[in-house]
Amino acid sequence: MPIQLTSQAYCKMLLHAAKYPHCAVNGLMVAEKSKDKKKDGHGEPVLCVDCVPLFHGTLSLSPMLEVALTLIDTWCKENKYVMAGYYQANERTKDTRPNQFAEKVAARISEHHSEAAIVMVDNSRLTTSCYEPIIHIYDHSENKWKIREVTQECFEDWSEAQKITSALLEGRSYENLIDFDNHLDDLRNDWTNPVINKSVLDLC
Amino acid sequence: KMPHNFWCYSDCVTYLPTEMRDKLRKWREDNSRNSEQIVDVGEELINEHSSKLGDDIWIIYEQVMIAALDCSRDDLAHTCLQELRRQFPDSHRVKRLTGMRLEALERKTQQPKNPPAARKRKISILKALGKSAEAIRELNEYLEQFVGDQEAWHELSELYINEHDYGKAAFCLEELMMTNPHNHLYCEQYAEVKYTQGGLENLELSRKYFAQALRLNNRNMRALFGFYMSASHIAASPKVSAKVKKDNMKYAAWAATQINKAYRLAGRGTKENKCSVKAVEEMLESMQITMS
């Protein structure tokens, strides 16, 4: 089930990676719950409208991830979202394959929601201009994670996404990006990132 | 351009390629070890006049290579060696020269004795190159010598966590907790590792260390959440006695109250955080259901 990203989802992912260039980062992607009860039609893309940045640094420990997943699950239900995927940017810029941990999290998401996708952010190509999409998308089929070619079709509106992301990166908005780690450091930090969301909306 | 024979630049005499070649031959025959001169003449000869040397070029490559090693000119030694290997791919003599170069390189990396900063830099480089196993090995060796370096112990614990070797990560954190008993972060991280390892025993250990972290710093949210999660899981486990279940439900209930309190305090006055508060309340409620 192919996913598509909105500008908001894409740019928050990149802002997260840009805020912690020396660390691995990860997060969840959410889509609007489809009103249609039947399974999504073949090839019908799932639009990821937003993402929640989770952690930076050491990603491979469970307890806080469990807390985050549970909390975000509740938040999703409130807002009629479903978790649709997981993104990760690895610490070493040359490494863009999903590791065992990414696969585990994605599998976890898939248990409760339909097939999750993994998005890997290619740190090595992160610049303020970002003329090309710098992500790799992996879909789960036949028990394997297969990479899918990323084209402009993977975005709701690529040129808008590119412009907004570039503007926010240049304006160093990533300094204001809140991830779940920041939230645990100070509960007043809001992981839904209303400030960034507003900036995105203003630029649309 | 400076004349090649700078050692007698006062004469300001420039030698012809033939003269340079003869000099090199003479030094070979005399077995002179005037490596700097050989490098000087030889390098220019090779770079500028190789076409005029005919078959002499190969022996000159050999001579210059050996002299270059003497002068720590590995770049030049490498160039010469490459030419020789290309021309004489199976030559035993060339193999011997390769060995000479490797020995020279090894001697360079072994002395002087690497100071700690250089070793740590080397480890960072290994990490950046993705050579986790080597970085781990080097760091272990380093810690045998510098057993008090906390930063290094922490670094090692992170490397192990990334490799999913939680047992060894726990060991590093145990070292840190021993030497820093008042550091709530080490307690909390140790608890997280134990929780990740899984199993009832590890869960109980993790709960104890989350509790310890809270004792040291009652505002550590990770410790509070961790304490809540571990107690909840223990209470929900079919393997525990009724008493253990009851105790852990009490712990979890206490933690839930604290978490709610913390969120309400943080959310005071802000509209946005209301959703967080609500989400937490609901999360805690839903977990209560799974526990009972």
Coordinates of C-alpha atoms in Angstrom, one line a residue:
Chain A
M1 CA 0.0 0.0 0.0
P2 CA 1.9 3.0 -1.2
I3 CA 2.1 6.1 0.9
Q4 CA 2.2 9.7 -0.1
L5 CA 3.5 12.6 1.9
T6 CA 2.1 16.0 2.5
S7 CA 4.4 19.0 2.8
Q8 CA 3.9 19.1 6.5
A9 CA 4.9 15.5 7.0
Y10 CA 7.9 15.7 4.7
C11 CA 9.3 19.0 6.1
K12 CA 9.0 18.0 9.8
M13 CA 10.9 14.8 9.1
L14 CA 13.7 16.8 7.5
L15 CA 13.7 19.4 10.2
H16 CA 14.1 16.7 12.8
A17 CA 17.1 15.3 11.0
A18 CA 18.6 18.8 10.5
K19 CA 18.2 19.6 14.2
Y20 CA 20.3 16.6 15.2
P21 CA 22.8 16.2 12.4
H22 CA 25.2 14.1 14.5
C23 CA 22.5 11.7 15.8
A24 CA 20.1 9.1 14.5
V25 CA 16.5 10.3 14.6
N26 CA 13.2 8.6 14.2
G27 CA 9.5 9.3 14.2
L28 CA 6.0 8.1 13.3
M29 CA 3.9 9.1 10.3
V30 CA 0.2 9.4 10.6
A31 CA -2.6 9.4 8.0
E32 CA -6.2 10.3 8.2
K33 CA -8.5 7.5 9.1
S34 CA -10.3 6.4 5.9
K35 CA -14.0 6.6 6.2
D36 CA -14.2 3.6 3.9
K37 CA -14.6 0.5 5.9
K38 CA -13.3 -1.8 3.2
K39 CA -9.6 -2.3 2.7
D40 CA -8.1 0.5 0.6
G41 CA -8.2 -0.3 -3.1
H42 CA -5.1 -1.7 -4.7
G43 CA -2.6 1.0 -5.4
E44 CA -4.7 3.7 -3.7
P45 CA -2.1 5.8 -2.0
V46 CA -2.4 6.5 1.7
L47 CA -1.8 10.2 2.4
C48 CA 0.5 10.8 5.4
V49 CA -0.7 14.2 6.6
D50 CA 1.7 14.6 9.5
C51 CA 4.5 13.0 11.5
V52 CA 5.5 13.0 15.1
P53 CA 9.3 13.2 15.7
L54 CA 10.2 10.7 18.4
F55 CA 13.8 10.4 19.5
H56 CA 17.4 11.3 18.8
G57 CA 20.6 9.6 19.7
T58 CA 20.2 6.1 21.0
L59 CA 17.1 4.7 19.3
S60 CA 17.2 1.1 20.3
L61 CA 15.6 1.1 23.8
S62 CA 12.0 0.0 24.4
P63 CA 10.4 1.7 27.4
M64 CA 10.1 5.3 26.0
L65 CA 9.2 4.0 22.6
E66 CA 6.3 2.1 24.2
V67 CA 5.2 5.2 26.1
A68 CA 5.4 7.2 22.9
L69 CA 3.5 4.7 20.8
T70 CA 0.7 4.4 23.4
L71 CA 0.4 8.1 23.9
I72 CA 0.4 8.8 20.1
D73 CA -2.1 6.0 19.6
T74 CA -4.5 7.8 22.0
W75 CA -3.8 11.1 20.2
C76 CA -4.5 9.5 16.9
K77 CA -7.8 8.1 18.0
E78 CA -8.8 11.6 19.2
N79 CA -7.9 13.2 15.9
K80 CA -9.2 10.4 13.7
Y81 CA -5.7 9.5 12.5
V82 CA -4.0 6.2 12.1
M83 CA -0.3 5.4 12.3
A84 CA 0.8 4.8 8.8
G85 CA 4.5 4.6 8.9
Y86 CA 7.9 5.1 10.6
Y87 CA 10.8 7.2 9.6
Q88 CA 14.4 7.0 10.6
A89 CA 17.6 8.9 9.7
N90 CA 20.7 6.9 10.6
E91 CA 23.7 8.4 12.5
R92 CA 26.2 7.6 9.8
T93 CA 25.3 9.6 6.7
K94 CA 26.3 6.8 4.3
D95 CA 23.9 4.3 5.8
T96 CA 20.3 4.6 4.5
R97 CA 19.0 1.1 4.9
P98 CA 16.4 0.3 7.6
N99 CA 17.9 -1.7 10.4
Q100 CA 16.5 -4.4 12.6
F101 CA 15.1 -1.8 14.9
A102 CA 13.2 0.1 12.2
E103 CA 11.7 -3.2 11.0
K104 CA 10.6 -4.1 14.5
V105 CA 8.8 -0.7 15.0
A106 CA 7.2 -0.9 11.6
A107 CA 6.0 -4.4 12.3
R108 CA 4.6 -3.2 15.6
I109 CA 2.7 -0.4 13.9
S110 CA 1.4 -2.9 11.3
E111 CA -0.1 -5.1 14.1
H112 CA -2.6 -2.5 14.9
H113 CA -2.9 -0.6 11.7
S114 CA -2.7 -1.6 8.1
E115 CA 0.7 -2.2 6.4
A116 CA 3.1 0.4 7.6
A117 CA 5.8 1.9 5.4
I118 CA 9.4 2.8 6.4
V119 CA 10.8 6.0 5.2
M120 CA 14.6 6.4 5.5
V121 CA 16.0 9.9 5.4
D122 CA 19.2 10.2 3.4
N123 CA 21.2 12.4 5.7
S124 CA 24.1 12.7 3.2
R125 CA 21.9 14.7 0.8
L126 CA 20.4 17.1 3.4
T127 CA 21.0 20.6 2.3
T128 CA 19.0 23.8 2.7
S129 CA 17.8 23.7 -0.9
C130 CA 16.8 20.0 -1.2
Y131 CA 15.9 20.2 -4.9
E132 CA 15.3 16.5 -4.9
P133 CA 13.5 14.3 -2.4
I134 CA 16.0 12.9 -0.1
I135 CA 14.1 9.9 1.3
H136 CA 13.9 6.2 0.5
I137 CA 10.6 4.5 0.9
Y138 CA 10.3 0.8 1.8
D139 CA 7.1 -1.2 1.5
H140 CA 6.5 -4.6 3.1
S141 CA 5.6 -7.2 0.6
E142 CA 6.1 -11.0 0.7
N143 CA 7.7 -10.8 4.1
K144 CA 10.5 -8.5 2.9
W145 CA 11.1 -4.8 2.9
K146 CA 11.4 -3.6 -0.6
I147 CA 12.6 -0.2 -1.7
R148 CA 10.3 1.8 -3.9
E149 CA 11.4 4.4 -6.4
V150 CA 10.8 7.9 -5.0
T151 CA 9.2 10.2 -7.6
Q152 CA 7.1 13.3 -7.3
E153 CA 4.1 11.0 -7.2
C154 CA 5.1 10.1 -3.6
F155 CA 4.2 13.6 -2.6
E156 CA 0.9 15.4 -2.5
D157 CA 2.6 18.4 -4.0
W158 CA 6.3 18.1 -4.5
S159 CA 7.1 21.6 -5.5
E160 CA 5.2 23.0 -2.5
A161 CA 6.9 20.5 -0.2
Q162 CA 10.3 21.5 -1.6
K163 CA 9.7 25.2 -1.3
I164 CA 8.4 25.0 2.3
T165 CA 11.1 22.6 3.5
S166 CA 13.8 24.7 2.0
A167 CA 12.4 27.9 3.5
L168 CA 12.1 26.4 6.9
L169 CA 15.6 24.8 6.8
E170 CA 17.1 28.1 5.8
G171 CA 15.2 30.0 8.4
R172 CA 16.5 27.4 11.0
S173 CA 13.1 26.5 12.1
Y174 CA 14.5 23.2 13.1
E175 CA 15.7 24.8 16.3
N176 CA 12.0 25.0 17.4
L177 CA 11.2 21.4 16.4
I178 CA 10.0 19.4 19.4
D179 CA 10.5 15.6 19.5
F180 CA 9.3 13.2 22.1
D181 CA 12.7 13.3 23.8
N182 CA 12.4 17.0 24.2
H183 CA 8.9 16.4 25.6
L184 CA 10.2 14.0 28.2
D185 CA 12.9 16.5 29.2
D186 CA 10.2 19.2 29.7
L187 CA 6.5 18.3 29.5
R188 CA 5.7 21.7 28.3
N189 CA 7.3 20.9 25.0
D190 CA 4.5 20.0 22.7
W191 CA 5.4 17.1 20.4
T192 CA 2.5 18.0 18.0
N193 CA 4.6 21.0 17.0
P194 CA 1.8 23.6 16.6
V195 CA 4.4 26.3 16.0
I196 CA 6.0 24.5 13.1
N197 CA 2.6 23.5 11.7
K198 CA 1.5 27.1 11.7
S199 CA 4.7 28.1 9.8
V200 CA 4.0 25.4 7.2
L201 CA 0.4 26.6 6.8
D202 CA 1.6 30.2 6.4
L203 CA 3.9 29.2 3.6
C204 CA 1.3 27.2 1.7
Chain B
K1 CA 61.7 27.0 -10.6
M2 CA 64.4 26.1 -8.2
P3 CA 67.3 24.0 -9.6
H4 CA 67.0 20.4 -8.5
N5 CA 70.4 20.3 -6.9
F6 CA 69.5 22.6 -4.1
W7 CA 72.2 21.2 -1.9
C8 CA 74.7 23.1 -3.9
Y9 CA 72.5 25.9 -5.1
S10 CA 75.3 28.3 -4.5
D11 CA 76.7 26.9 -7.7
C12 CA 73.4 27.3 -9.4
V13 CA 74.2 24.5 -11.7
T14 CA 71.4 22.5 -13.3
Y15 CA 72.0 18.9 -14.3
L16 CA 70.9 17.3 -17.4
P17 CA 68.7 14.2 -17.2
T18 CA 71.6 12.1 -18.2
E19 CA 73.7 13.5 -15.5
M20 CA 71.0 12.9 -12.9
R21 CA 70.7 9.3 -14.1
D22 CA 74.4 8.8 -13.8
K23 CA 74.4 10.2 -10.2
L24 CA 71.7 7.7 -9.3
R25 CA 73.7 4.9 -10.8
K26 CA 76.8 5.9 -8.9
W27 CA 74.8 6.0 -5.6
R28 CA 73.5 2.6 -6.4
E29 CA 76.9 1.2 -7.0
D30 CA 78.4 2.8 -3.9
N31 CA 75.4 1.7 -1.9
S32 CA 75.1 5.2 -0.5
R33 CA 72.3 5.8 1.8
N34 CA 71.9 9.5 1.0
S35 CA 68.2 9.1 0.8
E36 CA 67.2 12.7 0.6
Q37 CA 69.4 13.3 -2.4
I38 CA 68.1 10.2 -4.1
V39 CA 64.5 11.3 -3.5
D40 CA 65.3 14.8 -4.8
V41 CA 67.0 13.7 -8.0
G42 CA 64.9 10.6 -8.5
E43 CA 61.6 12.4 -8.1
E44 CA 62.4 15.0 -10.7
L45 CA 63.8 12.4 -13.0
I46 CA 60.7 10.2 -12.8
N47 CA 58.3 13.1 -13.1
E48 CA 60.0 15.1 -15.8
H49 CA 62.2 12.8 -17.8
S50 CA 60.9 9.3 -17.6
S51 CA 60.7 8.9 -21.3
K52 CA 64.5 9.4 -21.6
L53 CA 65.4 6.7 -19.2
G54 CA 64.6 3.6 -21.1
D55 CA 64.8 0.4 -19.1
D56 CA 66.8 2.2 -16.4
I57 CA 63.5 3.5 -15.1
W58 CA 62.6 0.3 -13.3
I59 CA 65.7 0.2 -11.2
I60 CA 65.4 3.9 -10.5
Y61 CA 61.8 3.3 -9.3
E62 CA 63.2 0.7 -6.9
Q63 CA 66.0 2.9 -5.7
V64 CA 63.7 5.9 -5.2
M65 CA 61.1 3.9 -3.5
I66 CA 63.5 2.7 -0.8
A67 CA 64.9 6.2 -0.3
A68 CA 61.4 7.6 -0.1
L69 CA 60.6 5.2 2.7
D70 CA 63.6 6.5 4.5
C71 CA 62.4 10.1 4.2
S72 CA 58.8 9.3 5.2
R73 CA 57.7 10.1 1.7
D74 CA 55.1 7.4 1.5
D75 CA 53.3 9.1 -1.4
L76 CA 56.4 8.8 -3.6
A77 CA 57.1 5.3 -2.3
H78 CA 53.6 4.3 -3.2
T79 CA 53.8 5.8 -6.7
C80 CA 57.0 3.9 -7.5
L81 CA 55.7 0.7 -6.1
Q82 CA 52.6 1.0 -8.2
E83 CA 54.7 1.4 -11.4
L84 CA 56.8 -1.6 -10.5
R85 CA 53.8 -3.8 -9.7
R86 CA 52.2 -2.9 -13.0
Q87 CA 55.3 -3.8 -14.9
F88 CA 56.3 -6.9 -12.9
P89 CA 53.1 -8.2 -11.4
D90 CA 54.5 -11.5 -10.2
S91 CA 57.9 -10.5 -9.2
H92 CA 59.3 -11.7 -5.9
R93 CA 61.6 -8.8 -5.8
V94 CA 58.6 -6.4 -6.0
K95 CA 56.8 -8.4 -3.4
R96 CA 59.7 -7.8 -1.1
L97 CA 59.5 -4.1 -1.7
T98 CA 55.8 -4.1 -0.9
G99 CA 56.7 -5.8 2.4
M100 CA 59.3 -3.1 3.1
R101 CA 56.7 -0.4 2.6
L102 CA 54.2 -2.0 4.9
E103 CA 56.8 -2.5 7.6
A104 CA 57.7 1.2 7.4
L105 CA 54.0 2.2 7.6
E106 CA 53.5 -0.1 10.6
R107 CA 56.5 1.4 12.4
K108 CA 55.0 4.9 11.9
T109 CA 51.6 4.0 13.4
Q110 CA 53.1 2.3 16.4
Q111 CA 55.3 5.1 17.6
P112 CA 55.1 7.3 19.4
K113 CA 52.8 5.6 21.9
N114 CA 49.3 6.9 21.1
P115 CA 48.2 9.4 23.7
P116 CA 44.6 9.0 24.9
A117 CA 43.2 11.9 22.8
A118 CA 44.6 10.4 19.6
R119 CA 43.1 7.0 20.5
K120 CA 39.8 8.4 21.2
R121 CA 39.9 10.2 17.9
K122 CA 40.7 7.0 16.2
I123 CA 37.7 5.4 17.8
S124 CA 35.5 8.2 16.6
I125 CA 36.8 7.7 13.1
L126 CA 36.0 4.0 13.3
K127 CA 32.5 4.8 14.4
A128 CA 32.0 7.2 11.6
L129 CA 33.2 4.6 9.1
G130 CA 30.6 2.2 10.5
K131 CA 33.3 -0.2 11.9
S132 CA 31.4 -0.7 15.1
A133 CA 33.1 -4.0 16.0
E134 CA 36.5 -2.4 15.7
A135 CA 35.4 0.7 17.6
I136 CA 34.1 -1.5 20.4
R137 CA 37.3 -3.5 20.4
E138 CA 39.5 -0.4 20.6
L139 CA 37.3 1.2 23.2
N140 CA 37.6 -2.0 25.4
E141 CA 41.4 -1.9 25.0
Y142 CA 41.4 1.8 25.9
L143 CA 39.3 1.2 29.0
E144 CA 41.7 -1.5 30.2
Q145 CA 44.2 1.2 30.5
F146 CA 42.0 4.2 31.4
V147 CA 39.5 2.5 33.6
G148 CA 38.2 5.7 35.1
D149 CA 37.2 7.4 31.9
Q150 CA 33.5 7.8 32.3
E151 CA 32.9 9.4 28.9
A152 CA 34.4 6.3 27.4
W153 CA 32.3 3.9 29.4
H154 CA 29.2 5.8 28.3
E155 CA 30.3 5.8 24.7
L156 CA 30.9 2.0 24.9
S157 CA 27.4 1.5 26.4
E158 CA 25.9 3.4 23.5
L159 CA 27.9 1.4 21.0
Y160 CA 26.6 -1.9 22.5
I161 CA 23.0 -0.6 22.6
N162 CA 23.2 0.2 18.9
E163 CA 24.5 -3.3 18.3
H164 CA 21.6 -4.7 20.4
D165 CA 24.1 -6.2 22.8
Y166 CA 22.1 -5.2 25.9
G167 CA 24.0 -7.4 28.3
K168 CA 27.3 -5.7 27.6
A169 CA 25.7 -2.3 27.6
A170 CA 24.3 -3.1 31.1
F171 CA 27.8 -4.0 32.3
C172 CA 29.1 -0.6 31.2
L173 CA 26.3 1.2 32.9
E174 CA 26.9 -0.9 36.1
E175 CA 30.5 0.5 36.1
L176 CA 29.1 4.0 35.8
M177 CA 26.6 3.5 38.5
M178 CA 29.3 2.2 40.8
T179 CA 31.5 5.2 40.4
N180 CA 28.6 7.7 40.2
P181 CA 26.0 6.4 42.7
H182 CA 24.2 9.8 42.8
N183 CA 23.8 10.1 39.0
H184 CA 20.1 9.5 38.2
L185 CA 20.7 9.4 34.5
Y186 CA 22.9 6.3 34.7
C187 CA 20.3 4.5 36.9
E188 CA 17.5 5.4 34.5
Q189 CA 19.5 4.3 31.4
Y190 CA 20.4 1.0 33.1
A191 CA 16.7 0.5 33.9
E192 CA 15.9 1.1 30.2
V193 CA 18.4 -1.4 29.1
K194 CA 17.1 -4.1 31.5
Y195 CA 13.5 -3.4 30.4
T196 CA 14.6 -3.8 26.7
Q197 CA 16.3 -7.1 27.5
G198 CA 12.9 -8.3 28.7
G199 CA 11.7 -11.2 30.8
L200 CA 10.2 -11.0 34.3
E201 CA 13.5 -10.8 36.2
N202 CA 14.8 -8.0 34.1
L203 CA 11.5 -6.1 34.3
E204 CA 11.6 -6.3 38.1
L205 CA 15.2 -5.1 38.1
S206 CA 14.3 -2.3 35.7
R207 CA 11.4 -1.2 38.0
K208 CA 13.9 -1.1 41.0
Y209 CA 16.3 1.0 39.1
F210 CA 13.7 3.4 37.7
A211 CA 12.6 3.8 41.4
Q212 CA 16.2 4.5 42.4
A213 CA 16.5 7.1 39.6
L214 CA 13.3 8.7 40.9
R215 CA 14.7 8.8 44.4
L216 CA 17.7 10.6 43.1
N217 CA 15.6 13.0 41.0
N218 CA 11.9 13.0 41.4
R219 CA 11.4 15.1 38.3
N220 CA 13.0 12.5 35.9
M221 CA 10.0 11.9 33.6
R222 CA 11.6 8.9 31.9
A223 CA 12.2 7.3 35.3
L224 CA 8.6 7.9 36.2
F225 CA 7.2 6.6 33.0
G226 CA 9.6 3.6 33.1
F227 CA 8.5 2.8 36.7
Y228 CA 4.9 2.9 35.6
M229 CA 5.5 0.7 32.5
S230 CA 7.5 -1.9 34.3
A231 CA 5.1 -2.2 37.2
S232 CA 2.2 -2.4 34.8
H233 CA 3.8 -5.2 32.8
I234 CA 4.7 -7.2 35.9
A235 CA 1.2 -6.8 37.2
A236 CA -0.2 -8.0 33.9
S237 CA 2.1 -11.0 33.7
P238 CA 0.4 -14.4 34.2
K239 CA 3.5 -15.7 35.8
V240 CA 3.4 -13.7 39.0
S241 CA 1.9 -14.5 42.4
A242 CA -1.2 -12.7 43.6
K243 CA 0.9 -10.7 46.0
V244 CA 3.4 -9.5 43.4
K245 CA 0.5 -8.6 41.1
K246 CA -1.2 -6.6 43.9
D247 CA 2.0 -4.8 44.8
N248 CA 2.8 -3.8 41.3
M249 CA -0.7 -2.6 40.7
K250 CA -0.2 -0.3 43.7
Y251 CA 3.1 0.9 42.3
A252 CA 1.5 1.5 38.9
A253 CA -1.4 3.4 40.4
W254 CA 0.9 5.6 42.4
A255 CA 3.0 6.3 39.3
A256 CA -0.2 7.1 37.2
T257 CA -1.2 9.7 39.8
Q258 CA 2.3 11.3 39.7
I259 CA 2.2 11.3 35.9
N260 CA -1.2 12.9 35.7
K261 CA 0.0 15.5 38.3
A262 CA 3.1 16.3 36.3
Y263 CA 1.1 16.8 33.1
R264 CA -1.5 19.0 34.8
L265 CA 1.2 21.1 36.2
A266 CA 2.9 21.5 32.9
G267 CA -0.3 22.1 31.0
R268 CA -1.4 24.9 33.3
G269 CA -2.5 27.8 31.2
T270 CA -1.7 26.3 27.9
K271 CA -4.5 25.2 25.6
E272 CA -2.3 23.0 23.4
N273 CA -1.2 20.8 26.2
K274 CA -4.7 19.9 27.1
C275 CA -4.5 17.2 24.4
S276 CA -1.4 15.7 26.0
V277 CA -3.0 15.6 29.4
K278 CA -6.1 13.9 28.0
A279 CA -4.0 11.5 26.0
V280 CA -2.0 10.5 29.1
E281 CA -5.1 10.0 31.1
E282 CA -6.6 7.8 28.5
M283 CA -3.4 5.9 28.1
L284 CA -3.2 5.2 31.8
E285 CA -6.9 4.2 31.9
S286 CA -6.4 1.8 29.0
M287 CA -3.4 0.2 30.7
Q288 CA -5.4 -0.2 33.9
I289 CA -7.8 -2.4 31.9
T290 CA -5.1 -4.6 30.6
M291 CA -3.6 -5.1 34.0
S292 CA -6.7 -6.2 35.9

